[in-house]
CSV table of C-alpha atoms in Angstrom, one decimal:
chain,number,residue,atom,x,y,z
A,1,MET,CA,182.3,203.2,71.7
A,2,ILE,CA,184.2,201.5,75.1
A,3,ARG,CA,181.6,199.1,75.3
A,4,ARG,CA,182.0,197.8,71.8
A,5,LEU,CA,185.6,198.0,72.5
A,6,ARG,CA,184.9,195.5,75.4
A,7,ARG,CA,182.7,193.3,73.4
A,8,ARG,CA,185.2,193.1,70.5
A,9,LEU,CA,188.1,192.1,73.1
A,10,VAL,CA,186.0,189.4,74.7
A,11,ALA,CA,185.0,188.3,71.1
A,12,VAL,CA,188.3,188.1,69.6
A,13,THR,CA,189.7,186.7,72.6
A,14,MET,CA,187.1,183.5,72.8
A,15,LEU,CA,187.3,183.3,69.0
A,16,CYS,CA,191.4,183.0,69.3
A,17,LEU,CA,190.6,180.6,72.3
A,18,PHE,CA,188.3,178.8,70.7
A,19,LEU,CA,190.5,178.3,67.4
A,20,VAL,CA,193.8,177.1,69.6
A,21,LEU,CA,191.8,174.7,71.5
A,22,ALA,CA,190.1,173.3,68.6
A,23,ALA,CA,193.8,172.8,66.8
A,24,ILE,CA,194.9,170.9,69.9
A,25,MET,CA,191.9,168.9,70.7
A,26,GLY,CA,191.4,167.9,66.9
A,27,ALA,CA,195.1,166.9,66.8
A,28,VAL,CA,195.1,165.0,69.8
A,29,ASN,CA,192.0,163.0,68.7
A,30,VAL,CA,193.4,162.5,65.3
A,31,ILE,CA,196.7,161.0,66.4
A,32,ASN,CA,194.5,158.7,68.8
A,33,TYR,CA,192.2,157.8,65.9
A,34,GLN,CA,195.2,157.0,63.9
A,35,SER,CA,196.9,155.0,66.3
A,36,ILE,CA,193.7,152.8,66.8
A,37,LEU,CA,194.1,152.5,63.0
A,38,THR,CA,197.8,151.7,63.0
A,39,GLY,CA,197.3,149.0,66.0
A,40,ALA,CA,194.2,147.3,63.9
A,41,ASP,CA,196.5,147.2,60.8
A,42,SER,CA,199.3,145.6,62.4
A,43,THR,CA,197.0,143.1,64.0
A,44,LEU,CA,195.2,142.0,60.6
A,45,ALA,CA,198.8,142.1,58.8
A,46,LEU,CA,199.6,139.3,61.5
A,47,LEU,CA,196.6,137.5,61.0
A,48,ARG,CA,197.1,137.7,57.2
A,49,ASP,CA,200.6,136.4,57.6
A,50,GLY,CA,199.6,133.5,59.8
A,51,GLY,CA,196.8,132.2,57.1
A,52,GLY,CA,194.0,133.8,59.3
A,53,ALA,CA,195.4,133.0,62.5
A,54,PHE,CA,198.3,134.4,64.9
A,55,PRO,CA,201.7,132.7,64.6
A,56,LYS,CA,202.7,130.2,67.1
A,57,PHE,CA,204.3,131.9,70.1
A,58,GLN,CA,207.8,131.3,69.1
A,59,GLU,CA,207.3,133.1,65.8
A,60,PHE,CA,205.0,135.6,67.3
A,61,HIS,CA,207.1,136.8,70.0
A,62,GLY,CA,210.7,135.6,68.9
A,63,GLY,CA,213.6,135.1,71.0
A,64,PRO,CA,216.7,137.4,72.3
A,65,GLY,CA,218.1,137.8,69.0
A,66,SER,CA,214.9,138.2,67.4
A,67,PRO,CA,214.2,141.5,65.0
A,68,ALA,CA,212.6,144.6,66.5
A,69,LYS,CA,209.3,144.4,64.4
A,70,LYS,CA,208.2,141.0,65.8
A,71,GLN,CA,208.5,142.1,69.6
A,72,LEU,CA,205.1,142.6,70.0
A,73,PRO,CA,203.0,142.0,73.3
A,74,PRO,CA,202.7,138.3,73.9
A,75,GLU,CA,199.1,138.8,75.3
A,76,LEU,CA,197.8,140.0,71.7
A,77,PRO,CA,196.5,136.8,70.3
A,78,TYR,CA,194.2,136.4,73.7
A,79,GLU,CA,192.9,139.6,73.7
A,80,SER,CA,192.3,139.9,69.9
A,81,ARG,CA,188.7,139.1,68.6
A,82,TYR,CA,188.6,138.3,65.1
A,83,PHE,CA,186.9,136.3,62.5
A,84,SER,CA,187.7,135.3,58.7
A,85,VAL,CA,185.7,134.3,55.5
A,86,GLN,CA,187.2,133.0,52.5
A,87,LEU,CA,185.3,133.7,49.1
A,88,SER,CA,185.7,132.2,45.7
A,89,ALA,CA,186.2,134.7,42.6
A,90,GLU,CA,182.7,134.9,42.0
A,91,GLY,CA,181.9,136.1,45.8
A,92,GLU,CA,180.8,132.7,47.0
A,93,ILE,CA,181.1,131.7,50.4
A,94,LEU,CA,183.9,129.0,50.7
A,95,SER,CA,184.6,129.1,54.0
A,96,VAL,CA,183.8,131.0,57.7
A,97,ASP,CA,185.8,130.8,60.7
A,98,THR,CA,184.2,132.4,63.8
A,99,GLY,CA,186.0,130.4,66.5
A,100,LYS,CA,187.7,133.5,68.1
A,101,ILE,CA,184.6,135.7,68.3
A,102,ALA,CA,181.4,134.9,70.4
A,103,ALA,CA,179.4,137.9,69.0
A,104,ILE,CA,178.8,137.0,65.6
A,105,ASN,CA,177.6,133.8,64.2
A,106,ALA,CA,178.6,132.2,60.7
A,107,ALA,CA,175.5,133.4,58.7
A,108,ASP,CA,176.2,137.1,59.9
A,109,ALA,CA,179.7,136.5,58.9
A,110,ALA,CA,179.2,135.4,55.6
A,111,GLU,CA,176.4,138.6,55.2
A,112,ILE,CA,179.1,141.0,56.3
A,113,ALA,CA,181.9,139.6,54.0
A,114,GLN,CA,179.7,139.8,51.2
A,115,SER,CA,179.0,143.3,51.4
A,116,VAL,CA,182.4,143.8,51.6
A,117,TRP,CA,183.6,141.9,48.4
A,118,GLN,CA,180.8,143.5,46.8
A,119,ASP,CA,182.1,147.4,47.9
A,120,GLY,CA,185.8,146.3,46.5
A,121,ARG,CA,187.6,148.0,49.6
A,122,GLU,CA,190.5,146.3,50.6
A,123,ARG,CA,190.5,147.7,54.4
A,124,GLY,CA,188.1,149.5,55.9
A,125,PHE,CA,185.3,149.8,59.0
A,126,VAL,CA,182.4,147.4,59.2
A,127,ASP,CA,180.6,148.7,61.7
A,128,SER,CA,183.1,148.3,64.7
A,129,TYR,CA,185.1,145.6,63.0
A,130,ARG,CA,188.2,146.6,60.8
A,131,PHE,CA,188.7,144.2,57.8
A,132,LEU,CA,191.8,143.4,55.7
A,133,ARG,CA,191.2,142.3,52.3
A,134,TYR,CA,193.8,140.5,50.4
A,135,GLU,CA,194.0,137.4,47.3
A,136,GLU,CA,195.7,133.9,48.1
A,137,GLU,CA,195.5,131.2,45.4
A,138,GLY,CA,192.7,132.7,43.3
A,139,ARG,CA,190.6,133.4,46.3
A,140,THR,CA,189.6,136.0,48.2
A,141,GLN,CA,190.4,136.5,51.6
A,142,LEU,CA,188.4,138.6,54.5
A,143,ILE,CA,189.8,138.9,58.1
A,144,PHE,CA,188.0,141.2,60.0
A,145,LEU,CA,189.6,142.4,63.7
A,146,ASP,CA,186.5,143.5,66.4
A,147,CYS,CA,187.8,147.2,67.5
A,148,TRP,CA,184.5,147.6,69.5
A,149,ARG,CA,186.8,148.6,73.1
A,150,SER,CA,189.0,150.9,71.3
A,151,LEU,CA,186.5,152.5,69.6
A,152,GLU,CA,184.7,153.0,72.9
A,153,THR,CA,187.4,154.4,74.5
A,154,PHE,CA,188.4,157.0,71.7
A,155,ARG,CA,184.6,158.2,71.7
A,156,SER,CA,184.9,158.7,75.5
A,157,PHE,CA,187.7,160.4,75.2
A,158,LEU,CA,186.5,162.6,72.1
A,159,LEU,CA,183.4,163.1,74.5
A,160,ALA,CA,185.5,164.4,77.4
A,161,SER,CA,187.6,166.3,75.4
A,162,LEU,CA,184.5,168.2,73.8
A,163,GLY,CA,183.1,168.6,77.4
A,164,ILE,CA,186.3,169.9,79.2
A,165,SER,CA,186.9,172.3,76.4
A,166,ALA,CA,183.4,173.8,76.5
A,167,ALA,CA,183.8,174.1,80.4
A,168,GLY,CA,187.1,175.8,79.9
A,169,LEU,CA,185.6,178.1,77.3
A,170,THR,CA,182.5,178.9,79.8
A,171,ALA,CA,185.4,179.6,82.6
A,172,VAL,CA,187.3,181.8,80.3
A,173,LEU,CA,184.6,183.9,79.1
A,174,VAL,CA,183.0,184.4,82.6
A,175,LEU,CA,186.4,185.5,83.6
A,176,LEU,CA,186.8,188.1,80.4
A,177,ILE,CA,183.3,189.4,81.1
A,178,LEU,CA,184.7,190.1,85.0
A,179,PHE,CA,188.1,191.6,84.2
A,180,SER,CA,187.8,193.1,80.9
A,181,GLY,CA,186.4,196.2,82.7
A,182,ARG,CA,190.0,196.3,84.1
A,183,ILE,CA,192.1,195.4,80.9
A,184,ILE,CA,190.4,198.7,79.3
A,185,ARG,CA,190.2,200.9,81.6
A,186,PRO,CA,193.6,202.8,80.7
A,187,VAL,CA,192.0,202.9,76.9
A,188,GLN,CA,188.5,204.3,78.7
A,189,GLU,CA,190.6,206.8,80.8
A,190,SER,CA,192.3,208.2,77.7
A,191,TYR,CA,189.3,208.4,75.7
A,192,GLU,CA,187.1,209.8,78.5
A,193,LYS,CA,190.3,212.8,78.7
A,194,GLN,CA,190.2,213.1,75.0
A,195,LYS,CA,186.6,213.6,74.9
A,196,ARG,CA,186.7,216.3,78.1
A,197,PHE,CA,189.9,218.0,76.1
A,198,ILE,CA,187.8,218.5,73.0
A,199,THR,CA,184.5,219.5,75.4
A,200,ASP,CA,186.4,221.8,77.0
A,201,ALA,CA,188.8,223.1,74.4
A,202,GLY,CA,185.7,224.0,72.4
A,203,HIS,CA,184.1,226.1,74.9
A,204,GLU,CA,187.7,227.7,75.2
A,205,ILE,CA,187.9,228.6,71.5
A,206,LYS,CA,184.2,230.1,71.3
A,207,THR,CA,185.2,233.1,73.2
A,208,PRO,CA,188.1,234.1,71.2
A,209,VAL,CA,186.5,233.5,67.7
A,210,THR,CA,183.6,235.6,68.9
A,211,ILE,CA,186.0,238.4,69.7
A,212,ILE,CA,188.1,237.9,66.3
A,213,SER,CA,184.7,238.2,64.5
A,214,ALA,CA,183.5,241.2,66.4
A,215,ASP,CA,187.0,242.8,65.9
A,216,ALA,CA,186.9,242.1,62.2
A,217,GLU,CA,183.2,243.8,62.1
A,218,LEU,CA,184.5,246.9,63.9
A,219,LEU,CA,187.7,246.8,61.6
A,220,GLU,CA,185.2,246.7,58.5
A,221,MET,CA,183.5,249.3,59.6
A,222,ASP,CA,186.6,251.5,60.0
A,223,LEU,CA,188.5,250.3,57.2
A,224,GLY,CA,186.0,249.6,54.9
A,225,ASP,CA,185.7,246.3,53.0
A,226,ASN,CA,189.1,244.2,51.7
A,227,GLU,CA,190.2,241.2,50.8
A,228,TRP,CA,192.1,240.4,54.1
A,229,LEU,CA,189.0,241.4,56.5
A,230,ARG,CA,186.8,239.0,54.2
A,231,ASP,CA,189.4,236.3,54.7
A,232,ILE,CA,189.5,236.7,58.5
A,233,LYS,CA,186.1,236.5,58.8
A,234,ALA,CA,185.7,233.7,56.3
A,235,GLN,CA,188.4,231.6,58.7
A,236,THR,CA,186.5,232.3,62.1
A,237,VAL,CA,183.4,231.3,60.3
A,238,ARG,CA,185.1,228.1,59.4
A,239,LEU,CA,187.3,227.9,62.9
A,240,ALA,CA,183.5,228.1,64.8
A,241,GLN,CA,182.0,225.2,62.8
A,242,LEU,CA,184.9,223.1,63.6
A,243,THR,CA,184.6,223.4,67.2
A,244,GLN,CA,180.9,222.8,66.7
A,245,ASP,CA,181.1,219.9,65.1
A,246,LEU,CA,183.8,218.4,67.1
A,247,VAL,CA,182.0,219.4,70.5
A,248,TYR,CA,178.8,218.0,68.6
A,249,LEU,CA,180.5,214.5,67.6
A,250,SER,CA,181.9,214.2,71.1
A,251,ARG,CA,178.6,214.6,72.7
A,252,MET,CA,176.9,211.8,70.1
A,253,GLU,CA,179.6,209.5,71.1
A,254,GLU,CA,179.0,210.0,75.1
A,255,ALA,CA,175.2,210.1,74.8
A,256,GLY,CA,174.9,206.5,73.8
A,257,PRO,CA,172.1,204.5,75.4
A,258,HIS,CA,171.5,208.2,77.5
A,259,LEU,CA,170.3,209.7,74.0
A,260,LYS,CA,166.7,211.1,74.8
A,261,GLU,CA,164.6,209.4,72.7
A,262,ILE,CA,160.7,210.0,71.8
A,263,GLU,CA,158.8,208.3,69.0
A,264,LEU,CA,158.2,210.5,65.8
A,265,PRO,CA,157.1,210.2,62.4
A,266,PHE,CA,160.7,209.6,60.7
A,267,SER,CA,159.2,209.8,56.8
A,268,ASP,CA,157.9,213.2,57.2
A,269,LEU,CA,161.3,214.4,59.1
A,270,VAL,CA,163.4,212.4,56.0
A,271,ALA,CA,160.9,214.1,53.5
A,272,GLU,CA,161.0,217.5,54.9
A,273,THR,CA,164.9,217.7,55.2
A,274,ALA,CA,165.1,216.4,51.6
A,275,GLN,CA,163.1,219.2,50.5
A,276,SER,CA,165.2,221.7,51.7
A,277,PHE,CA,167.9,220.3,49.1
A,278,GLN,CA,165.8,220.4,46.1
A,279,ALA,CA,166.7,223.8,45.3
A,280,LEU,CA,170.6,222.8,45.4
A,281,ALA,CA,170.1,220.3,43.1
A,282,LYS,CA,168.4,222.0,40.5
A,283,THR,CA,171.5,224.7,40.6
A,284,ARG,CA,173.7,222.2,39.8
A,285,ARG,CA,171.7,220.1,37.2
A,286,GLN,CA,171.5,217.3,39.3
A,287,ASP,CA,169.1,214.5,39.3
A,288,PHE,CA,167.3,214.2,42.6
A,289,SER,CA,165.0,211.9,43.4
A,290,VAL,CA,163.4,211.0,46.9
A,291,ASP,CA,161.6,207.8,47.3
A,292,ILE,CA,160.3,207.7,50.9
A,293,GLN,CA,157.9,205.0,52.5
A,294,PRO,CA,154.8,206.7,54.2
A,295,MET,CA,153.8,206.5,57.8
A,296,ILE,CA,157.3,205.2,59.0
A,297,SER,CA,158.1,205.8,62.8
A,298,LEU,CA,161.4,205.7,64.7
A,299,LYS,CA,162.0,206.4,68.2
A,300,GLY,CA,165.1,208.7,68.4
A,301,ASP,CA,166.3,212.3,68.8
A,302,GLU,CA,164.7,214.4,66.1
A,303,SER,CA,167.3,217.0,66.1
A,304,ALA,CA,170.0,214.4,65.9
A,305,LEU,CA,168.4,212.6,63.3
A,306,ARG,CA,167.3,215.6,61.3
A,307,GLN,CA,171.1,216.3,61.0
A,308,LEU,CA,171.8,213.0,59.9
A,309,VAL,CA,169.6,212.9,56.6
A,310,SER,CA,171.1,216.5,56.3
A,311,ILE,CA,175.0,215.2,56.2
A,312,LEU,CA,174.0,212.4,54.3
A,313,LEU,CA,172.1,214.5,51.8
A,314,ASP,CA,174.9,217.0,51.7
A,315,ASN,CA,177.7,214.9,51.2
A,316,ALA,CA,176.0,213.2,48.0
A,317,LEU,CA,175.0,216.6,46.7
A,318,LYS,CA,178.6,218.0,47.0
A,319,TYR,CA,180.7,214.4,45.8
A,320,SER,CA,178.5,213.5,43.1
A,321,GLY,CA,179.3,216.6,40.9
A,322,GLU,CA,177.8,218.5,38.4
A,323,GLY,CA,175.1,216.8,36.5
A,324,GLY,CA,175.3,213.8,38.5
A,325,SER,CA,172.2,211.7,40.5
A,326,ILE,CA,171.1,211.3,43.7
A,327,ARG,CA,168.6,209.0,45.2
A,328,LEU,CA,167.2,209.0,48.6
A,329,SER,CA,165.2,206.3,49.9
A,330,LEU,CA,163.5,205.2,53.0
A,331,SER,CA,161.5,201.9,53.4
A,332,GLU,CA,160.4,199.7,56.3
A,333,GLN,CA,162.2,196.2,56.6
A,334,LYS,CA,161.0,192.9,58.9
A,335,LYS,CA,164.5,193.9,60.5
A,336,GLY,CA,163.9,197.9,61.1
A,337,VAL,CA,163.9,201.0,59.1
A,338,LEU,CA,166.3,201.4,55.9
A,339,LEU,CA,167.2,205.3,54.8
A,340,THR,CA,169.3,204.7,52.0
A,341,VAL,CA,171.3,207.4,50.0
A,342,GLU,CA,172.9,207.0,46.5
A,343,ASN,CA,175.1,209.3,44.3
A,344,THR,CA,177.4,208.8,41.7
A,345,THR,CA,180.9,209.0,42.2
A,346,SER,CA,184.5,208.4,41.1
A,347,ALA,CA,185.7,205.3,42.3
A,348,ALA,CA,189.3,206.4,42.2
A,349,ALA,CA,188.5,209.1,44.5
A,350,LEU,CA,187.0,206.4,47.2
A,351,PRO,CA,189.4,204.6,49.5
A,352,ALA,CA,190.1,200.6,49.1
A,353,ARG,CA,188.6,200.4,52.3
A,354,LEU,CA,185.1,202.3,52.3
A,355,GLU,CA,185.2,202.3,56.1
A,356,GLU,CA,187.4,205.0,56.0
A,357,LEU,CA,184.7,207.4,55.0
A,358,PHE,CA,183.2,207.5,58.7
A,359,GLU,CA,186.8,208.3,60.0
A,360,ARG,CA,187.5,211.7,61.7
A,361,PHE,CA,189.1,214.3,59.2
A,362,TYR,CA,188.8,211.8,56.2
A,363,ARG,CA,188.8,214.0,52.7
A,364,ALA,CA,188.4,212.3,49.4
A,365,ASP,CA,191.2,214.6,47.9
A,366,SER,CA,194.9,213.9,49.0
A,367,SER,CA,195.5,217.6,49.5
A,368,ARG,CA,192.7,218.2,51.8
A,369,SER,CA,191.6,221.4,49.9
A,370,SER,CA,188.5,223.3,51.3
A,371,GLN,CA,187.4,223.6,47.7
A,372,THR,CA,184.3,221.4,48.6
A,373,GLY,CA,183.8,222.6,52.4
A,374,GLY,CA,183.7,220.8,55.5
A,375,PHE,CA,186.5,219.2,57.5
A,376,GLY,CA,185.8,215.6,56.9
A,377,LEU,CA,183.6,215.2,60.1
A,378,GLY,CA,180.4,214.8,58.4
A,379,LEU,CA,180.2,210.9,57.8
A,380,ALA,CA,182.1,210.7,61.1
A,381,ILE,CA,178.8,212.6,63.1
A,382,ALA,CA,176.4,210.5,61.0
A,383,GLN,CA,178.2,207.3,62.0
A,384,ALA,CA,178.0,208.5,66.0
A,385,VAL,CA,174.2,209.5,65.2
A,386,VAL,CA,173.2,206.1,63.8
A,387,GLN,CA,175.2,204.2,66.6
A,388,ALA,CA,173.5,206.1,69.4
A,389,HIS,CA,170.6,205.3,67.9
A,390,ARG,CA,171.5,201.2,68.1
A,391,GLY,CA,172.0,201.1,64.5
A,392,ARG,CA,174.3,200.3,62.0
A,393,ILE,CA,175.9,202.3,59.0
A,394,HIS,CA,177.7,201.0,56.3
A,395,ALA,CA,179.2,202.3,52.5
A,396,SER,CA,179.3,200.4,49.2
A,397,LEU,CA,180.0,200.7,45.8
A,398,LYS,CA,177.3,199.6,43.2
A,399,GLU,CA,177.5,199.2,39.3
A,400,GLY,CA,177.4,202.2,37.5
A,401,GLY,CA,179.8,204.4,40.2
A,402,LEU,CA,177.2,204.6,42.5
A,403,LEU,CA,178.1,205.0,46.1
A,404,GLN,CA,175.6,203.7,48.5
A,405,ILE,CA,175.1,204.8,52.1
A,406,GLN,CA,172.8,202.7,54.0
A,407,ALA,CA,171.6,203.5,57.7
A,408,ALA,CA,170.0,200.9,59.2
A,409,PHE,CA,167.8,201.2,62.7
A,410,PRO,CA,165.7,198.7,64.8
A,411,PRO,CA,162.2,198.6,64.7
A,412,VAL,CA,160.2,201.0,67.0
């Protein structure tokens, strides 16, 4: 449990950090790209207003009383590389001006202009050229601005931000792995104390329970059978069983990777355990079907696995009701061994989140009555057994009101 908690802490922290970094870096790069587009479109607007060329210096830079919108960098006309093409209404090339760019000739400019004219867009990119299309005197004017430097700067910044983010994530991951143990140490200490308390209390309770049971037997010999002694004996048995289940659950959660495992015939184990429930199912007029693939082996603790199957079948028979149906199947998949138990049930008796079925002391009925027996520890023990064998267990509700519990184990 502590290891899973530690892994989840690292995973959730890294996910949150990744999402925050992705949002920040995404916003910065989007703003950077939009700035490039805004600057290019502003320059193209100036060229459009100047008929394919920048206005004269006095008009472009403005004087002391010029409007703010005309106060643009005076070096802009000398830094910008652009070309323009004029086309007729039918798309024929009328004129090409490549005097302000050396990277492209008239033929290439005409070819690019033809592709843009056919595309029909008013503005956009062709390779690294930002273009503006507008109509003037029945003719189509196309102005192309070379944005190669700006785009390269943007790409370099994007790659640098990705690299820095990846390095930061890696550094945080290493630090989290190193210090996550200290972070969850209070939780670990509390959990260890809880397990020790359950184990110690279980051992301490055994003695008075045994004495009470023995005293009840002696009283029965002296006074004879009566309802009060029967009630004392029944509750003593329940208390002893509860103590045993709590101690077993604590030990299974503590065992984890230290569980003693041997390779055993899991198919035979499941078949033998299922056989012991056949008679009980018949007395309740329940349809109990078994589908076990033969020759399946599993590496694990025989006693714990046998108890797992017993818990799942006991739970299915107990809550399927008289005349219900139960199905047990065991199969070998590509990813491992799959044990499935299905039983008819009432959806109203199930929690909204089926994961609650595996919580300690969960009871299907809100009154937590003991009419069906048990303490709500069965599926919690089943989950501990499966997790101790490095497997996964989950519940789902199928069509027809079937509650399905599947335990998946890794291959041998």
